[in-house]
Amino acid sequence: MSDTVTNILLVGVGGQGILLASEILSEAFMQAGFDVKKSEIHGMSQRGGSVVSHVRYGKEVHSPIVPEGEGDILFGFEIMETYRSLPLLKNGASVVANDLCIQPPSVLLGQETYPTDLPEKIAALFPKFLLVDGQGLAAEAGNVRAANTVLLGAVSKRLDIADECWIKALEKMVPRKALEVNLKAFQLGRSL
Amino acid sequence: MKEILSGNEAIARGAFEAGVKVASAYPGTPSTEILETIVNYREIDASWAPNEKVAVEVAIGASFGGARSIACMKHVGVNVAADPLFTLSYTGVGGGFLLVVADDPEMHSSQNEQDSRNYAKFAKMPMLEPADSQECKDFTRFAFELSEQFDTPVMLRSCTRISHGKSVVALGDPVTGLPAPKLVKNPSKLVMLPGNAKVRHPLVEERIVKLAEYGATAAINRVEMRDAEIGVITAGVSYQYVREVLPNASVLKLGMVYPLPMTLIREFAAKVKTLYVIEELDPFIEEQVKAAGITVIGKDIISRCGELTPGRLRKAFGLPDAAQTAVEKLPGRPPNMCPGCPHRGVFYSLNQLKAYVTGDIGCYTLGFMPPLNAMDTCICMGASISNASGIVRALDPEEQKKVVAVIGDSTFLHTGINSLMEMAYNQAPATVVILDNRITAMTGRQDNPASGWTLSDSQTNAVDLVQLCKAIGIKHVRVADPLNLEQTLEALREEMNRPEPSVIITNRPCVLVKREGVFQKGLVLSVDQDHCTGCKACLKIGCPAIEWQPSSDGKKGKAFIDPMLCNGCDVCRQLCKFNAIGSAK
């Protein structure tokens, strides 16, 4: 095992299931035998604010937060939050994002506009960018709400962790009645 | 066995392994999940208290009965609990006593960022500071041994990054062979009348000296010698940032930050060329080290405000930052009250009436945000009512009429009730709105004495707020439906005009309460695009389900309701003068 620590950031809007996704990730890394640390802020953010969750794994992890400008992978649940978080990444990082826009209050009120060209801008800054039709593929798996697991599948392909660790983590963290749909959603994401 | 646990979950596990019998807390981010996890250990009697002072007093009672006990709160909660705490330091304990406090540097969800380590020094009790979840568990367990060995209450300080951060924890077996709780009379130790307290104070001072000596050799404080060029004294999450940014530095890693092991610090200082103290918020360690005559660099390079981060530490040491991608400015994304939130209609009405609103701590503090803009002050839990009571005394009768205090049900029972007694007692002519949504919502929907349920989810007595306010001496108490704007406006208008204290209790539950039969989702509403004139009246309530859609042909835009988000509260329909809002087809 090398000494390098891999830094993953999960970003989106409060209520999107970012906590659960980062917990599944962390569980998979522990299953694979790594040290892992995870940190996020909740509290006020759960009421529709921006959420950033940090997951770091490696032989030994010290800081629970990713040092600014050192993120290796950005896992975006919402496009504007994905773009907002780009300064956290290092050059050449991978970005996997859900093709979803959630309008903040100022846009809902018609005071500001939601930029429409964000996917192109992200792709220009980070060539390793994958835009995922999370909702569409989740519907294909059997439930639109499994979009997060589709994305998790897509992210998993960019990490060197054995298949069974992911499956074990999903089995542990996802409620039993939703497991079948989530396993399917995960595989759809992984095939991207 | 290994598990990934948050700091809060690990503290709960530590309490279980230590054989804790009684746990009490008031919820508050970032401390809330400690009790929510403890309640799953059936061996522990865990409950929500109406406030932090009561939580500490419940735990003290259990300790005096010989049981290990724990009280948990966030930093500002210690201000409320300070009174019993300082005297508990004099009496000492029966069974081990631990107060867990979770600080919030950077104020992610708090009104200030006070440094709780000062309380340990002030109250003369030891303070432990874990640096990850494993230490959260280990230190919690250890705290009870320390408490019993030195006959002292112990504090353990976490912070947001420790409480809500997760890392790998090796679980242990619970202790066995603890003595069974029983009543032992010892009034000279436990009745703190002046005569008895005078005897106890010197013992408290001796205890701190002994604890400092103990800390010099205890495993909880450790020296990690690496390169001797730089030596760092640090504790808690700051230790992790030091290891991340200065991997070659020698470190004195403190697990007990009060009292400080000064002999150990002297020895360490003598071994390194330049000595630093790296700590978040106050120069708590630094000032004591300097007072001992040791040269050290600390707050000269690290801010007293906000969280420490690896980036900030790097900057402090003049190390190059990682290159960061520049992005253009985007619309912000502040938190907002939920679609269907029963508070929205109240704040809309207060804004319409141009009230001067003294506010309090909870979800409803978001009534401050545009477009509602309906909160003018917010100090601490319970302060809304007493602030209103005070401000009216300074105003002439016309101005007095504008003053309205808003407070949630949980906050009211926390400390607002004392303020309302004051208002009734001194007959301050202000209006109080108790926003009763049957839950402590902001921290994640915890039950309270008015909700009718306990932490372990069993049904219980529910405080009758109307009768309570009357019993305190408020003559004018009325209930209003906050989803009925006309009724809410009318109630507010009448009570604001009344030159006497009065209370309006709003009666709709939080939309997030999942308990069956509490919240019922209404009809989903929609905007009839033919009738919508684009007047934007419905946007004034700032509901996340209502969206403004600009027209592509340059004409006036129209409102649109997202059926996925709408909870059918009906408030927007009441604002539409053109009958453009109705049930979705």
XYZ file of N, CA, C and O in Angstrom, chain B residues 34-140:
428
model
N -24.961 12.475 20.079
C -24.410 11.673 21.184
C -25.554 10.955 21.898
O -25.563 9.732 22.035
N -26.576 11.719 22.319
C -27.715 11.088 23.016
C -28.535 10.225 22.075
O -29.066 9.189 22.469
N -28.646 10.659 20.809
C -29.421 9.866 19.845
C -28.780 8.497 19.617
O -29.461 7.554 19.227
N -27.476 8.399 19.851
C -26.806 7.100 19.746
C -26.882 6.359 21.079
O -27.135 5.157 21.114
N -26.675 7.091 22.162
C -26.700 6.455 23.494
C -28.035 5.752 23.742
O -28.086 4.676 24.334
N -29.133 6.351 23.249
C -30.459 5.780 23.538
C -30.587 4.358 22.972
O -31.398 3.560 23.438
N -29.746 4.012 21.993
C -29.789 2.655 21.436
C -29.139 1.611 22.346
O -29.277 0.416 22.124
N -28.362 2.076 23.342
C -27.797 1.144 24.326
C -28.812 1.006 25.456
O -28.987 1.920 26.267
N -29.487 -0.100 25.474
C -30.601 -0.289 26.409
C -30.182 -0.193 27.871
O -30.995 0.073 28.748
N -28.878 -0.407 28.149
C -28.385 -0.391 29.529
C -28.399 1.022 30.114
O -28.283 1.209 31.323
N -28.498 2.031 29.232
C -28.386 3.418 29.694
C -29.755 4.097 29.673
O -30.484 3.998 28.697
N -30.086 4.783 30.764
C -31.316 5.568 30.820
C -31.001 6.932 30.197
O -30.335 7.760 30.805
N -31.457 7.145 28.963
C -31.121 8.375 28.234
C -32.371 9.194 27.982
O -33.400 8.656 27.585
N -32.288 10.505 28.217
C -33.468 11.350 28.030
C -33.070 12.772 27.652
O -31.966 13.219 27.956
N -33.996 13.450 26.962
C -33.818 14.884 26.702
C -34.267 15.654 27.933
O -35.309 15.354 28.522
N -33.500 16.664 28.284
C -33.895 17.580 29.359
C -34.406 18.860 28.702
O -34.073 19.134 27.559
N -35.210 19.658 29.426
C -35.674 20.906 28.811
C -34.552 21.905 28.557
O -34.679 22.743 27.678
N -33.472 21.859 29.320
C -32.315 22.694 28.999
C -31.045 22.070 29.591
O -31.106 21.042 30.268
N -29.906 22.689 29.323
C -28.618 22.090 29.667
C -28.360 22.080 31.169
O -27.686 21.185 31.689
N -28.866 23.117 31.863
C -28.683 23.166 33.319
C -29.387 21.963 33.941
O -28.827 21.270 34.799
N -30.601 21.710 33.480
C -31.353 20.569 34.003
C -30.636 19.260 33.646
O -30.536 18.349 34.479
N -30.109 19.174 32.433
C -29.392 17.954 32.021
C -28.233 17.668 32.968
O -28.039 16.534 33.430
N -27.464 18.704 33.292
C -26.331 18.533 34.205
C -26.833 18.117 35.589
O -26.270 17.225 36.231
N -27.910 18.721 36.029
C -28.416 18.414 37.373
C -28.972 16.985 37.464
O -28.826 16.320 38.494
N -29.561 16.512 36.371
C -30.023 15.118 36.334
C -28.809 14.178 36.452
O -28.804 13.220 37.244
N -27.777 14.481 35.676
C -26.577 13.635 35.710
C -25.886 13.706 37.075
O -25.362 12.704 37.573
N -25.890 14.895 37.697
C -25.299 15.031 39.040
C -26.048 14.131 40.024
O -25.438 13.411 40.826
N -27.380 14.156 39.928
C -28.182 13.320 40.825
C -27.784 11.862 40.703
O -27.561 11.172 41.710
N -27.677 11.389 39.467
C -27.310 9.988 39.240
C -25.919 9.693 39.799
O -25.686 8.644 40.410
N -25.013 10.636 39.608
C -23.649 10.469 40.118
C -23.649 10.374 41.645
O -22.970 9.523 42.220
N -24.427 11.227 42.300
C -24.514 11.177 43.760
C -25.116 9.856 44.230
O -24.851 9.400 45.328
N -25.926 9.237 43.379
C -26.473 7.921 43.701
C -25.490 6.789 43.398
O -25.857 5.616 43.496
N -24.294 7.145 42.967
C -23.257 6.137 42.761
C -23.150 5.621 41.337
O -22.343 4.743 41.042
N -23.956 6.164 40.417
C -23.912 5.672 39.031
C -23.022 6.570 38.177
O -22.951 7.778 38.392
N -22.363 5.965 37.187
C -21.634 6.774 36.211
C -22.664 7.491 35.342
O -23.634 6.875 34.885
N -22.447 8.793 35.109
C -23.458 9.558 34.379
C -22.803 10.573 33.453
O -21.652 10.981 33.656
N -23.560 10.962 32.428
C -23.014 11.841 31.397
C -24.053 12.889 31.012
O -25.255 12.592 30.966
N -23.600 14.124 30.784
C -24.459 15.188 30.258
C -23.786 15.726 28.999
O -22.556 15.834 28.953
N -24.581 16.026 27.964
C -23.999 16.455 26.678
C -24.681 17.724 26.187
O -25.893 17.878 26.352
N -23.908 18.580 25.549
C -24.452 19.848 25.046
C -23.483 20.489 24.076
O -22.351 20.043 23.941
N -23.945 21.565 23.419
C -23.028 22.343 22.607
C -22.443 23.458 23.465
O -22.890 23.655 24.601
N -21.458 24.179 22.888
C -20.721 25.159 23.691
C -21.630 26.170 24.393
O -21.464 26.429 25.580
N -22.603 26.745 23.662
C -23.443 27.765 24.303
C -24.321 27.171 25.407
O -24.767 27.886 26.303
N -24.538 25.872 25.346
C -25.298 25.201 26.406
C -24.575 25.250 27.737
O -25.216 25.258 28.796
N -23.239 25.295 27.706
C -22.485 25.326 28.966
C -22.750 26.635 29.712
O -22.723 26.670 30.937
N -23.053 27.695 28.942
C -23.398 28.957 29.609
C -24.642 28.759 30.473
O -24.751 29.293 31.573
N -25.594 27.994 29.949
C -26.835 27.733 30.671
C -26.569 26.808 31.856
O -27.166 26.946 32.916
N -25.641 25.882 31.681
C -25.379 24.854 32.696
C -24.319 25.265 33.704
O -24.029 24.517 34.643
N -23.750 26.444 33.527
C -22.571 26.804 34.328
C -22.846 26.784 35.834
O -21.970 26.405 36.620
N -24.043 27.134 36.227
C -24.317 27.285 37.660
C -24.072 25.991 38.448
O -23.238 25.965 39.360
N -24.761 24.897 38.109
C -24.491 23.667 38.879
C -23.061 23.147 38.689
O -22.479 22.554 39.604
N -22.508 23.405 37.521
C -21.191 22.849 37.190
C -20.104 23.326 38.163
O -19.272 22.550 38.632
N -20.130 24.623 38.436
C -19.076 25.188 39.271
C -19.143 24.652 40.702
O -18.116 24.479 41.359
N -20.340 24.372 41.187
C -20.454 23.843 42.541
C -20.172 22.350 42.572
O -19.604 21.826 43.529
N -20.527 21.664 41.485
C -20.197 20.237 41.387
C -18.683 20.039 41.507
O -18.211 19.047 42.064
N -17.937 21.007 40.996
C -16.484 20.936 41.104
C -16.075 20.890 42.580
O -15.093 20.244 42.950
N -16.818 21.554 43.455
C -16.512 21.545 44.890
C -16.947 20.243 45.561
O -16.227 19.687 46.375
N -18.154 19.788 45.235
C -18.648 18.586 45.932
C -17.880 17.345 45.497
O -17.719 16.404 46.260
N -17.432 17.353 44.231
C -16.906 16.115 43.674
C -18.054 15.188 43.352
O -19.233 15.594 43.393
N -17.735 13.935 43.064
C -18.728 13.034 42.495
C -18.946 11.804 43.360
O -18.194 11.545 44.290
N -19.998 11.053 43.007
C -20.176 9.708 43.536
C -19.671 8.768 42.456
O -18.487 8.475 42.340
N -20.588 8.329 41.588
C -20.161 7.649 40.369
C -19.529 8.680 39.443
O -19.791 9.880 39.580
N -18.683 8.246 38.515
C -17.986 9.175 37.609
C -18.958 10.085 36.875
O -20.048 9.663 36.493
N -18.560 11.358 36.689
C -19.411 12.337 36.014
C -18.640 12.936 34.847
O -17.522 13.429 35.005
N -19.267 12.922 33.664
C -18.631 13.524 32.486
C -19.577 14.495 31.815
O -20.725 14.169 31.521
N -19.066 15.698 31.566
C -19.783 16.664 30.736
C -19.101 16.710 29.380
O -17.920 17.022 29.291
N -19.853 16.365 28.329
C -19.310 16.471 26.974
C -19.806 17.765 26.365
O -21.005 18.046 26.382
N -18.874 18.551 25.829
C -19.277 19.790 25.168
C -18.697 19.814 23.752
O -17.530 19.501 23.553
N -19.561 20.145 22.799
C -19.123 20.206 21.400
C -19.063 21.670 20.963
O -20.082 22.337 20.886
N -17.857 22.141 20.709
C -17.651 23.524 20.257
C -17.880 23.614 18.747
O -17.835 22.601 18.052
N -18.094 24.842 18.285
C -18.361 25.034 16.856
C -17.491 26.160 16.277
O -17.993 27.221 15.901
N -16.165 25.932 16.196
C -15.315 26.941 15.559
C -15.784 27.149 14.114
O -16.172 26.194 13.458
N -15.773 28.379 13.666
C -16.259 28.784 12.330
C -17.772 29.024 12.342
O -18.334 29.470 11.350
N -18.443 28.708 13.479
C -19.882 28.973 13.612
C -20.691 28.441 12.442
O -21.447 29.160 11.814
N -20.511 27.154 12.158
C -21.278 26.542 11.079
C -22.769 26.579 11.399
O -23.600 26.682 10.509
N -23.134 26.453 12.676
C -24.543 26.552 13.055
C -24.669 27.044 14.490
O -25.304 26.407 15.315
N -24.039 28.172 14.789
C -24.060 28.724 16.153
C -23.989 30.237 16.109
O -23.578 30.807 15.109
N -24.346 30.839 17.246
C -24.378 32.294 17.296
C -23.081 32.927 17.755
O -22.926 34.128 17.724
N -22.140 32.108 18.260
C -20.810 32.617 18.604
C -19.854 31.428 18.583
O -20.289 30.284 18.394
N -18.538 31.678 18.753
C -17.616 30.539 18.729
C -16.749 30.495 19.984
O -15.551 30.351 19.918
N -17.418 30.600 21.146
C -16.682 30.569 22.417
C -15.894 29.259 22.574
O -16.306 28.212 22.086
N -14.769 29.374 23.292
C -13.843 28.248 23.462
C -14.086 27.628 24.846
O -13.736 28.207 25.872
N -14.681 26.447 24.867
C -15.107 25.834 26.140
C -13.966 25.441 27.060
O -14.200 25.149 28.226
N -12.745 25.421 26.544
C -11.628 25.054 27.426
C -11.536 26.024 28.603
O -11.105 25.662 29.695
N -11.959 27.287 28.337
C -11.927 28.281 29.413
C -12.815 27.882 30.592
O -12.529 28.238 31.726
N -13.907 27.175 30.304
C -14.799 26.741 31.370
C -14.108 25.748 32.308
O -14.358 25.747 33.509
N -13.290 24.885 31.754
C -12.612 23.896 32.589
C -11.706 24.604 33.589
O -11.675 24.282 34.781
N -10.987 25.599 33.100
C -10.066 26.346 33.956
C -10.862 27.140 34.990
O -10.523 27.176 36.168
N -11.942 27.756 34.521
C -12.789 28.600 35.375
C -13.432 27.745 36.486
O -13.448 28.130 37.649
N -13.939 26.564 36.105
C -14.640 25.715 37.078
C -13.681 24.754 37.783
O -14.098 23.972 38.619
N -12.399 24.785 37.394
C -11.346 23.989 38.041
C -11.608 22.488 37.933
O -11.654 21.767 38.935
N -11.826 22.057 36.712
C -12.001 20.617 36.488
C -11.204 20.207 35.248
O -10.951 21.025 34.375
N -10.758 18.933 35.191
C -9.939 18.520 34.056
C -10.717 18.519 32.743
O -11.922 18.264 32.726
N -10.003 18.827 31.656
C -10.597 18.888 30.322
C -9.819 17.968 29.384
O -8.609 18.106 29.235
N -10.524 17.033 28.780
C -9.914 16.124 27.810
C -10.288 16.579 26.405
O -11.394 17.074 26.185
N -9.366 16.378 25.463
C -9.664 16.799 24.096
C -9.206 15.744 23.086
O -8.023 15.647 22.766
N -10.164 14.945 22.571
C -9.814 13.895 21.614
C -9.545 14.447 20.211
O -10.069 15.497 19.852
N -8.750 13.710 19.427
C -8.345 14.176 18.102
C -8.962 13.360 16.965
O -8.737 13.670 15.796
N -9.664 12.281 17.276
C -10.387 11.523 16.248
C -11.419 10.637 16.957
O -11.551 10.683 18.188
N -12.160 9.849 16.191
C -13.244 9.064 16.796
C -12.718 8.007 17.768
O -13.336 7.738 18.798
N -11.561 7.400 17.445
C -10.988 6.404 18.358
C -10.735 7.042 19.724
O -11.077 6.476 20.766
N -10.139 8.233 19.695
C -9.881 8.911 20.969
C -11.167 9.372 21.644
O -11.239 9.413 22.872
N -12.183 9.714 20.857
C -13.477 10.069 21.452
C -13.963 8.915 22.322
O -14.420 9.104 23.445
N -13.864 7.706 21.781
C -14.325 6.536 22.527
C -13.414 6.271 23.725
O -13.877 6.123 24.860
N -12.103 6.243 23.463
C -11.150 5.916 24.527
C -11.160 6.953 25.654
O -11.131 6.606 26.836
N -11.184 8.236 25.285
C -11.131 9.299 26.303
C -12.418 9.322 27.132
O -12.402 9.613 28.322
N -13.557 9.047 26.472
C -14.823 9.024 27.210
C -14.762 7.945 28.282
O -15.101 8.161 29.444
